[in-house]
XYZ file of C-alpha atoms in Angstrom:
678
model
C 0.000 0.000 0.000
C 1.257 3.460 -0.852
C 1.318 4.730 2.761
C 3.988 2.123 3.494
C 6.119 3.370 0.618
C 9.501 4.526 1.992
C 9.395 7.543 -0.303
C 6.160 8.741 1.277
C 7.377 8.530 4.863
C 7.798 11.881 6.653
C 11.208 13.090 7.765
C 12.405 15.576 10.336
C 15.306 17.767 9.231
C 16.322 19.587 12.391
C 13.085 21.406 13.361
C 11.671 21.133 9.841
C 8.923 18.573 9.169
C 9.011 17.200 5.610
C 5.932 15.311 4.478
C 7.978 12.793 2.464
C 11.496 11.915 1.346
C 11.299 13.344 -2.168
C 13.335 16.456 -2.919
C 13.842 18.578 -5.975
C 17.464 19.495 -5.323
C 18.936 22.927 -6.005
C 19.147 23.762 -9.682
C 18.887 26.884 -11.789
C 16.304 26.746 -14.591
C 17.048 30.391 -15.477
C 13.421 31.394 -15.003
C 14.294 34.511 -13.004
C 13.675 38.057 -14.192
C 16.365 40.638 -13.498
C 17.929 38.195 -11.040
C 14.686 37.876 -9.053
C 12.406 34.824 -8.556
C 9.281 36.478 -9.926
C 6.057 34.974 -11.251
C 7.505 32.396 -13.638
C 9.958 31.150 -11.024
C 7.184 30.952 -8.437
C 4.797 29.050 -10.673
C 7.452 26.477 -11.536
C 8.143 25.648 -7.901
C 4.499 25.975 -6.903
C 3.456 23.326 -9.419
C 5.932 20.841 -7.925
C 4.675 21.672 -4.435
C 1.127 20.962 -5.602
C 2.480 17.749 -7.050
C 3.314 16.530 -3.562
C 7.082 16.790 -3.029
C 8.483 17.249 0.455
C 11.146 19.856 -0.255
C 11.858 22.031 -3.264
C 15.247 23.697 -3.518
C 15.765 26.617 -5.852
C 18.446 29.042 -6.898
C 20.976 26.522 -8.072
C 23.994 28.742 -7.436
C 22.182 31.876 -6.286
C 25.013 34.412 -6.104
C 26.070 36.554 -3.146
C 28.422 39.151 -4.650
C 28.688 41.442 -7.671
C 32.032 39.821 -8.565
C 30.155 36.504 -8.829
C 28.020 37.570 -11.794
C 25.293 35.266 -13.128
C 26.550 32.859 -15.757
C 23.368 30.818 -16.309
C 20.456 32.928 -15.085
C 21.427 32.833 -11.405
C 19.354 34.582 -8.763
C 21.111 37.557 -7.143
C 21.082 37.287 -3.371
C 23.301 40.340 -2.916
C 20.358 42.639 -3.683
C 17.901 43.610 -0.948
C 14.966 43.642 -3.366
C 15.072 39.862 -3.569
C 13.592 39.480 -0.073
C 9.913 40.165 -0.948
C 10.169 37.894 -3.979
C 11.549 35.112 -1.793
C 8.765 35.715 0.716
C 6.093 35.527 -1.956
C 7.480 32.260 -3.296
C 8.007 30.665 0.107
C 4.499 31.596 1.237
C 2.994 29.998 -1.870
C 5.039 26.787 -1.547
C 4.331 26.501 2.192
C 0.614 26.864 1.560
C 0.806 23.739 -0.613
C 2.518 21.782 2.162
C 6.122 21.721 0.930
C 9.295 23.218 2.351
C 11.601 25.439 0.323
C 15.303 26.301 0.432
C 17.843 27.876 -1.876
C 21.451 27.258 -2.742
C 23.900 30.029 -1.848
C 27.294 30.521 -3.451
C 30.119 32.629 -4.694
C 30.875 31.226 -8.126
C 34.569 31.949 -7.921
C 36.024 31.227 -11.359
C 32.858 29.502 -12.633
C 31.581 32.621 -14.380
C 32.935 35.251 -16.755
C 35.069 38.369 -16.413
C 33.120 39.763 -19.340
C 29.608 40.031 -17.917
C 27.765 41.823 -15.132
C 29.886 44.692 -13.814
C 33.090 43.401 -15.455
C 34.757 42.922 -12.113
C 37.655 40.468 -12.036
C 36.538 37.039 -10.867
C 38.344 35.777 -7.784
C 39.513 32.307 -6.818
C 41.826 30.506 -4.473
C 44.580 30.294 -7.118
C 45.162 31.672 -10.647
C 43.719 28.599 -12.368
C 41.478 29.000 -15.413
C 38.230 27.043 -15.503
C 37.853 25.388 -18.945
C 34.048 25.539 -19.007
C 33.591 29.271 -18.392
C 37.039 30.258 -19.652
C 37.863 32.829 -16.988
C 41.362 33.587 -15.729
C 40.767 34.529 -12.084
C 42.501 36.893 -9.745
C 43.964 35.285 -6.610
C 41.686 36.314 -3.737
C 43.334 38.698 -1.285
C 42.481 38.954 2.401
C 40.192 41.919 1.808
C 38.385 39.906 -0.872
C 37.808 37.081 1.567
C 36.601 39.449 4.303
C 33.988 41.045 2.068
C 32.909 37.682 0.607
C 32.304 36.293 4.099
C 30.178 39.361 4.822
C 28.310 38.786 1.553
C 27.596 35.157 2.495
C 26.204 36.339 5.825
C 24.039 39.040 4.257
C 22.706 36.627 1.624
C 21.792 34.029 4.246
C 19.979 36.680 6.255
C 18.009 37.748 3.177
C 16.949 34.131 2.662
C 15.847 33.915 6.285
C 13.962 37.199 6.011
C 12.314 35.887 2.860
C 10.706 33.015 4.762
C 12.839 30.177 3.384
C 13.271 27.089 5.532
C 17.005 26.959 5.001
C 19.908 27.290 2.625
C 22.495 25.046 1.009
C 26.083 26.207 0.604
C 27.534 25.224 -2.769
C 30.847 23.459 -2.207
C 31.869 21.901 -5.509
C 33.185 23.687 -8.559
C 32.841 27.098 -6.895
C 34.808 29.267 -4.465
C 34.496 27.344 -1.182
C 35.858 24.070 -2.512
C 38.436 26.007 -4.492
C 40.105 26.474 -1.137
C 39.519 22.965 0.220
C 40.735 20.983 -2.793
C 44.481 20.502 -3.194
C 43.909 20.459 -6.967
C 42.803 24.099 -6.936
C 44.485 25.534 -3.836
C 48.109 26.328 -4.615
C 48.417 29.049 -1.994
C 51.397 29.433 0.319
C 49.682 31.631 2.933
C 47.497 30.684 5.895
C 44.789 29.396 3.499
C 46.988 26.873 1.684
C 48.969 23.730 2.333
C 47.601 21.418 5.015
C 43.964 20.380 5.269
C 43.606 22.553 8.358
C 44.663 25.611 6.382
C 42.727 24.715 3.217
C 39.443 24.398 5.107
C 39.954 27.605 7.087
C 38.042 29.854 4.680
C 35.004 27.568 4.203
C 34.863 27.045 7.968
C 34.875 30.785 8.552
C 31.964 31.204 6.141
C 29.959 28.459 7.854
C 30.606 29.750 11.363
C 29.704 33.342 10.571
C 26.590 32.363 8.619
C 25.458 30.141 11.493
C 26.000 32.908 14.013
C 24.027 35.347 11.877
C 20.945 33.164 11.267
C 20.754 31.507 14.678
C 20.482 27.866 15.700
C 17.117 26.964 14.133
C 17.641 27.961 10.489
C 18.677 24.934 8.404
C 22.084 25.101 6.719
C 23.246 22.345 4.400
C 26.178 21.836 2.082
C 26.345 20.315 -1.380
C 29.838 18.920 -1.455
C 32.038 16.681 -3.538
C 33.073 13.945 -1.151
C 35.613 12.625 -3.655
C 36.764 14.676 -6.618
C 37.810 11.473 -8.390
C 41.041 12.927 -9.725
C 44.612 12.064 -8.729
C 45.499 15.519 -7.406
C 42.065 16.324 -6.012
C 40.121 16.060 -2.780
C 39.781 12.444 -1.707
C 37.134 10.804 0.420
C 39.016 10.755 3.729
C 40.006 14.417 3.599
C 36.470 15.336 2.534
C 35.016 13.440 5.505
C 37.460 15.091 7.882
C 36.542 18.520 6.566
C 32.838 17.715 6.771
C 33.154 16.739 10.442
C 34.527 20.199 11.147
C 31.790 21.779 9.041
C 29.143 19.955 11.086
C 30.712 21.238 14.291
C 30.596 24.725 12.763
C 26.879 24.500 11.979
C 26.089 22.322 8.921
C 22.817 20.349 9.273
C 22.685 18.171 6.138
C 24.845 16.991 3.252
C 24.014 16.701 -0.448
C 26.555 14.211 -1.788
C 28.496 14.765 -5.005
C 31.254 12.687 -6.520
C 33.481 14.302 -9.122
C 34.149 17.802 -10.395
C 32.521 20.164 -12.891
C 35.244 22.381 -14.337
C 34.939 20.946 -17.869
C 32.223 19.545 -20.112
C 33.701 16.068 -19.727
C 33.715 16.113 -15.915
C 30.318 17.814 -15.631
C 28.761 15.144 -17.837
C 30.051 12.521 -15.388
C 28.601 14.303 -12.344
C 25.232 14.833 -14.070
C 25.057 11.752 -16.313
C 22.957 11.742 -19.445
C 21.146 8.900 -21.174
C 23.119 5.817 -22.048
C 24.879 5.788 -18.682
C 24.133 3.488 -15.732
C 21.296 4.410 -13.402
C 22.287 6.094 -10.140
C 26.047 5.586 -10.633
C 27.017 7.203 -7.321
C 24.244 5.869 -5.114
C 26.361 3.245 -3.369
C 29.056 5.857 -2.806
C 26.472 8.175 -1.272
C 25.368 5.312 0.985
C 28.943 4.831 2.164
C 29.169 8.521 3.023
C 25.858 8.389 4.878
C 27.191 5.510 6.974
C 30.211 7.626 7.905
C 28.453 10.841 8.978
C 25.963 11.862 11.647
C 23.789 14.252 9.658
C 21.027 13.592 7.117
C 22.220 12.873 3.582
C 20.556 13.539 0.230
C 21.762 12.787 -3.266
C 20.581 13.270 -6.834
C 22.504 11.964 -9.815
C 20.575 10.044 -12.488
C 18.128 8.655 -9.982
C 15.573 8.713 -12.743
C 12.853 6.362 -11.560
C 10.763 5.725 -8.489
C 12.020 2.162 -8.013
C 15.638 3.296 -7.651
C 14.642 6.146 -5.358
C 12.590 3.788 -3.199
C 15.537 1.383 -2.954
C 17.820 4.238 -1.862
C 15.587 5.156 1.077
C 14.500 1.636 2.008
C 18.096 0.376 2.193
C 19.254 3.356 4.213
C 21.551 4.707 1.509
C 19.886 8.103 1.685
C 17.604 10.006 4.032
C 16.252 12.252 1.278
C 16.335 11.413 -2.414
C 16.683 13.969 -5.166
C 14.293 13.404 -8.054
C 15.113 16.670 -9.732
C 15.118 16.010 -13.454
C 12.244 13.504 -13.020
C 10.139 16.300 -11.529
C 10.912 18.582 -14.439
C 9.439 15.771 -16.528
C 6.501 15.278 -14.153
C 5.933 17.716 -11.284
C 3.043 15.498 -10.125
C 5.310 12.493 -9.650
C 4.676 12.242 -5.889
C 0.937 12.755 -6.215
C 0.711 9.964 -8.776
C 2.812 7.735 -6.557
C 0.540 8.396 -3.574
C -2.545 7.734 -5.700
C -1.241 4.324 -6.775
C -0.612 5.542 -10.329
C 3.126 5.004 -10.508
C 2.742 3.635 -14.030
C 1.339 6.981 -15.178
C 4.355 9.058 -14.150
C 5.862 10.805 -17.153
C 9.375 9.338 -17.364
C 12.593 11.287 -17.301
C 14.441 9.924 -20.327
C 17.789 11.416 -19.285
C 18.228 13.546 -22.395
C 19.629 16.450 -20.318
C 17.851 18.844 -22.667
C 16.773 20.632 -19.492
C 20.382 21.702 -18.888
C 21.566 22.101 -22.449
C 18.580 24.306 -23.288
C 19.741 26.905 -20.753
C 22.770 27.630 -22.905
C 21.017 27.012 -26.216
C 17.922 29.151 -25.697
C 18.234 30.806 -22.292
C 16.182 28.637 -19.961
C 15.519 25.042 -18.926
C 13.107 22.905 -20.931
C 12.147 19.278 -20.470
C 12.547 17.491 -23.780
C 8.995 16.129 -23.575
C 7.085 18.222 -21.053
C 6.594 21.606 -22.704
C 4.499 22.891 -19.779
C 7.504 22.849 -17.441
C 8.710 26.423 -17.109
C 5.594 27.624 -18.938
C 3.145 27.083 -16.097
C 1.782 30.607 -16.563
C 0.479 29.788 -20.037
C 0.292 25.983 -20.243
C -1.355 23.421 -17.947
C 0.436 20.445 -16.412
C -2.989 18.856 -15.896
C -5.430 18.918 -18.833
C -8.949 20.219 -18.232
C -11.962 18.597 -19.971
C -13.627 20.396 -22.862
C -17.174 21.709 -22.606
C -18.212 19.637 -25.627
C -16.794 16.440 -27.126
C -15.726 16.653 -30.770
C -14.562 14.124 -33.337
C -10.849 14.517 -34.060
C -8.578 12.750 -36.531
C -4.846 12.892 -35.867
C -2.657 11.774 -38.764
C 0.740 10.560 -37.640
C 1.933 8.899 -34.438
C 5.284 10.566 -33.922
C 5.842 12.747 -30.847
C 3.645 15.573 -32.139
C 0.745 13.328 -33.123
C 0.912 11.305 -29.921
C 0.970 14.440 -27.782
C -2.030 15.778 -29.677
C -3.868 12.486 -29.175
C -3.015 12.405 -25.458
C -4.154 15.969 -24.823
C -7.306 15.728 -26.927
C -8.164 12.439 -25.253
C -7.777 14.068 -21.835
C -10.072 16.830 -23.051
C -12.756 14.200 -23.645
C -12.826 14.280 -27.436
C -13.338 11.208 -29.641
C -9.886 10.754 -31.163
C -8.711 8.476 -33.970
C -5.002 8.292 -34.815
C -4.014 7.110 -38.289
C -0.401 5.992 -38.722
C 1.119 4.582 -41.899
C 3.838 2.619 -40.068
C 3.135 -0.500 -38.051
C 4.452 1.119 -34.831
C 4.400 4.612 -33.311
C 7.389 6.856 -32.827
C 8.439 8.440 -36.104
C 11.900 9.969 -35.927
C 12.124 9.311 -32.183
C 12.099 5.585 -32.914
C 15.007 6.137 -35.286
C 16.966 8.103 -32.683
C 16.235 5.470 -30.038
C 17.844 2.820 -32.241
C 21.142 4.193 -30.947
C 22.025 2.042 -27.943
C 23.089 5.105 -25.980
C 19.847 6.973 -26.690
C 17.409 4.077 -26.375
C 15.646 5.712 -23.420
C 14.121 8.246 -25.810
C 11.496 5.624 -26.619
C 9.945 6.472 -23.241
C 8.664 9.666 -24.870
C 6.603 7.511 -27.201
C 5.638 4.698 -24.844
C 4.287 7.063 -22.181
C 2.127 8.993 -24.628
C 0.774 5.824 -26.166
C -0.192 4.478 -22.741
C -1.725 7.784 -21.640
C -3.753 8.101 -24.822
C -5.136 4.608 -24.314
C -6.304 5.629 -20.824
C -8.743 7.983 -22.558
C -9.850 5.481 -25.219
C -8.003 7.080 -28.113
C -8.271 4.729 -31.077
C -5.056 3.862 -32.930
C -4.973 2.435 -36.443
C -1.464 1.455 -37.444
C -0.506 0.401 -40.956
C -3.061 2.866 -42.293
C -1.987 5.251 -45.030
C -4.271 8.247 -44.674
C -5.462 10.007 -47.785
C -8.196 12.637 -47.764
C -10.961 10.082 -48.283
C -9.780 8.044 -45.292
C -9.758 11.115 -43.072
C -13.100 12.475 -44.235
C -14.770 9.095 -43.739
C -14.445 9.763 -40.000
C -16.595 12.916 -40.346
C -14.142 14.927 -38.250
C -14.713 18.253 -36.549
C -10.935 18.727 -36.276
C -8.019 17.281 -38.259
C -4.477 17.431 -36.907
C -1.807 16.673 -39.507
C 1.332 15.391 -37.780
C 2.848 13.558 -40.705
C 6.399 14.697 -40.015
C 8.965 15.157 -42.765
C 11.368 13.278 -44.998
C 15.136 13.715 -45.275
C 16.117 16.736 -47.352
C 18.762 16.178 -50.021
C 17.669 19.063 -52.238
C 20.575 21.225 -51.086
C 22.929 19.191 -53.322
C 23.537 20.766 -56.710
C 24.687 17.449 -58.160
C 24.415 13.815 -57.123
C 21.526 13.766 -54.679
C 20.480 10.390 -56.099
C 23.876 8.966 -55.103
C 23.798 9.802 -51.403
C 22.209 8.095 -48.429
C 20.742 9.898 -45.435
C 21.003 9.434 -41.673
C 17.644 7.645 -41.629
C 19.147 4.921 -43.819
C 21.851 4.412 -41.216
C 19.623 4.458 -38.166
C 16.886 2.189 -39.555
C 19.451 -0.398 -40.619
C 18.799 -0.261 -44.335
C 22.360 0.913 -45.056
C 25.274 -1.338 -44.090
C 28.294 0.415 -45.576
C 31.819 -0.892 -45.690
C 35.035 0.921 -46.419
C 34.996 4.693 -46.073
C 32.012 6.947 -45.414
C 31.750 10.720 -45.532
C 29.058 11.903 -43.119
C 27.960 15.423 -44.011
C 26.180 17.388 -41.282
C 24.442 20.602 -42.244
C 21.986 20.356 -39.350
C 24.264 20.449 -36.308
C 21.994 18.443 -34.026
C 22.224 14.822 -32.910
C 21.196 13.065 -36.113
C 24.501 13.082 -37.999
C 26.477 12.473 -34.821
C 24.305 9.429 -34.062
C 24.890 8.045 -37.540
C 28.634 8.672 -37.406
C 28.901 7.112 -33.946
C 26.938 4.029 -34.994
C 28.990 3.483 -38.160
C 32.307 4.141 -36.442
C 31.392 1.563 -33.820
C 31.000 -0.983 -36.612
C 34.525 -0.373 -37.812
C 33.655 1.881 -40.731
C 36.207 4.592 -41.526
C 34.409 7.936 -41.033
C 35.108 11.485 -42.056
C 32.645 13.923 -40.502
C 32.257 17.123 -42.517
C 30.309 20.229 -41.489
C 30.136 23.846 -42.669
C 30.069 24.911 -39.008
C 33.090 26.091 -37.039
C 32.538 23.378 -34.438
C 31.219 19.841 -34.215
C 27.472 19.566 -33.491
C 26.745 23.188 -32.489
C 23.153 22.254 -31.701
C 24.255 19.618 -29.181
C 24.867 21.039 -25.722
C 27.688 20.458 -23.289
C 25.803 17.758 -21.379
C 25.495 15.505 -24.432
C 28.470 16.417 -26.600
C 31.035 14.604 -24.391
C 29.574 11.204 -25.309
C 29.899 11.951 -29.026
C 33.390 13.383 -28.605
C 34.377 10.259 -26.693
C 33.076 8.027 -29.476
C 34.829 10.118 -32.136
C 38.116 9.948 -30.220
C 37.877 6.229 -29.523
C 37.134 5.378 -33.161
C 39.486 7.941 -34.700
C 36.763 9.771 -36.617
C 38.287 12.430 -38.856
C 36.595 15.830 -38.509
C 36.607 18.488 -41.221
C 35.117 21.838 -40.215
C 34.017 24.843 -42.289
C 33.408 22.873 -45.494
C 30.216 22.306 -47.463
C 29.271 19.300 -49.549
C 28.370 20.743 -52.945
C 28.306 17.763 -55.291
C 28.708 13.991 -55.497
C 29.578 12.016 -58.615
C 30.353 8.374 -59.363
C 33.809 7.355 -60.491
C 34.903 3.757 -61.145
C 32.835 2.196 -58.387
C 33.533 4.921 -55.830
C 31.982 8.303 -55.046
C 33.765 11.617 -55.408
C 32.481 14.209 -52.940
C 33.267 17.858 -53.699
C 33.710 20.136 -50.688
C 33.632 23.912 -50.819
C 34.051 26.506 -48.111
C 32.508 29.838 -47.166
C 36.016 31.096 -46.441
C 37.894 30.300 -49.653
C 37.303 29.580 -53.317
C 39.469 26.473 -53.067
C 37.611 23.145 -53.322
C 38.529 19.710 -52.017
C 37.601 16.251 -53.240
C 37.139 13.085 -51.215
C 37.051 9.597 -52.726
C 34.787 7.432 -50.542
C 32.526 4.393 -50.723
C 29.435 6.118 -49.335
C 28.155 9.609 -48.592
C 25.597 10.055 -45.807
C 23.930 13.463 -45.494
C 21.930 15.240 -42.811
C 20.159 18.443 -43.787
C 16.977 18.243 -41.760
C 13.643 17.268 -43.261
C 11.069 18.672 -45.660
C 7.409 18.472 -44.577
C 5.188 15.595 -45.646
C 2.413 18.033 -46.487
C 0.560 16.398 -49.378
C -2.370 15.341 -47.195
C -2.511 18.757 -45.568
C -2.691 20.463 -48.964
C -5.364 18.013 -50.095
C -7.503 18.754 -47.028
C -7.177 22.542 -47.149
C -10.200 23.332 -49.355
C -12.638 21.541 -47.042
C -11.437 23.191 -43.843
C -13.121 26.086 -42.072
C -9.820 27.880 -41.402
C -7.920 26.927 -44.565
C -5.117 25.766 -42.291
C -4.630 29.201 -40.739
C -3.437 29.493 -37.146
C -4.212 32.717 -35.299
C -0.864 33.326 -33.612
C -2.239 36.018 -31.301
C -4.849 33.604 -29.962
C -2.298 30.792 -29.721
C 0.117 32.894 -27.685
C -2.652 34.395 -25.559
C -3.982 30.950 -24.671
C -7.407 31.391 -26.223
C -9.289 29.128 -28.702
C -8.636 29.431 -32.414
C -11.218 31.857 -33.867
C -10.394 31.598 -37.601
C -13.394 30.818 -39.829
C -12.339 32.033 -43.266
C -14.147 29.368 -45.305
C -17.908 29.222 -44.681
C -18.125 26.124 -46.887
C -15.685 24.184 -44.721
C -16.601 21.311 -42.398
C -13.613 20.892 -40.070
C -10.745 22.796 -38.511
C -7.371 21.829 -39.973
C -3.981 22.242 -38.319
C -0.520 20.822 -38.837
C 2.130 20.451 -36.151
C 5.691 19.243 -35.618
C 7.920 18.487 -38.584
C 4.889 18.541 -40.861
C 5.379 22.307 -40.543
C 9.180 22.549 -40.573
C 12.211 20.546 -39.500
C 12.690 21.076 -35.758
C 13.145 18.896 -32.651
C 11.208 16.745 -30.180
C 10.468 19.586 -27.798
C 9.094 21.764 -30.580
C 6.858 18.920 -31.749
C 5.225 18.309 -28.379
C 5.043 22.041 -27.652
C 3.174 22.594 -30.936
C 0.701 19.911 -29.941
C 0.104 20.937 -26.337
C -0.415 24.643 -26.804
C -2.790 24.104 -29.700
C -4.743 21.109 -28.457
C -5.337 22.035 -24.818
C -7.660 24.749 -26.149
C -9.544 22.673 -28.758
């Protein structure tokens, strides 16, 4: 029974009563406005509180000083005006029964000299961080004095803002810059022995504790083993933590590893294709060695693993952070006995990569996350049931079917293939990205809960659609690989779909041409290289896979390095011709008139897709709106008012790649924001 579930058991953290063991650990979705947690930030955390979690932690790396400028949308705790915004958020979360804390930090070198007020960044030693590329100033005594005062003032603002506690960030930032022998090369009273290296963090903890009093909760997120030869090891980390506890630390959030580069960050926050909960046993060992509550969150992606962690005493509190971006109602569904209906986290790490790509966090397949002001997490029923035909069972079509089914409409899905998934099924054929199929499986199961009818192996022409006498038609027919960019030889090339669906089994040498910059060409190159095929990857871009973020690129770079994939940047494939049983690929460049030729056995191209829009065009004359979407109504969250064809009998819309070549998130976003109003 659910009330015996270890995850649903209450927990006492110092004086703080938590209704269960599920935490959304500190992270920064970059939803703030002007460094403040305003309405969008509030609504994001409020939705998770309504969803039943015990503790939500915000402000992943909320900054305390002007010389720690935001590098990924950080909240700014050094400004007094943040207090009423914190109070408003904490009041709202408390009213829903959850506790709320924030992470507090000085970023040290993990930011940029060239942003904010252009103050020099400070650090324990003059060591450049690869990820953010800053060369720091060595912190002087007066720097440390003012930074301690800034920590104290920030903690007091959090307390004044009604938060239940704070978490000091102690990995990859300033505090651990002093503790770790890898980053502390000082020869003054803050360097050398462990006693000296932990002096500055201890001073911060002691003065913060004195300022906020004995009842305010103070935790630390800390690497308990930096997993590098010259870094902080487990025994020194434990010794330092014992002193921190004596100074006033109440709980520990366990980290293993470091985050100064893309490669190390991707290990600390693992993406898909990596083992589940890789550091859970390590966290359990740390919990057994300390006397304070321990939490941990690193690819604990499913309820079963989280339940095991608490039941076996490996953790006191379990971080289901990315899973609650995917489904903020995870705990509520668990408590209701609907564990099978939880929207799965597929581990794509789009939530993190999207911050740098487009400015804020986005779940790859929950478009309502971060858009709670305009989009619902829970679908409301329509006033009147309508007959709807959805054509296509890729991510866009399945999301449309799910949402329209929840609305109470009579929905029929027509799919030409014998299985759902579209391009997601192709991407999931990569062993490392197989978890993407959860995007499809969950939507299929949810749609069946509302009696959506699926007809696979059904090629839909206009007559087939109109036989259903629809009130609404949603065309989600996707696209087909685009080879039209080639001036010569398009009939000689293969595309990435041919590789991923197994229809192409090349031998010898293959030129993979990527003029998309997303995962598709990288997937194909990785798959072929793993089969022993000699690969040259060519792109007109100045870097490999510019559309793939830092959380996912390390896996591709690893595969390219291991299989000796040759990379040619800043060159375009302009033509392919046949020559004596081989192919000659001509490469041009935007930067020179000189051309190159490559003699290969196969050419595989990736240039996005062109819409499958024949059915849409065929259905246009009979529609009431002639396919038109009122963008003002769409963005305002009101029903589509267009009625331009009085002779029409149904509304007609197209979504996803049937409109233009985009990505999974765009496909499901198209579907949700249109269909929740139909």
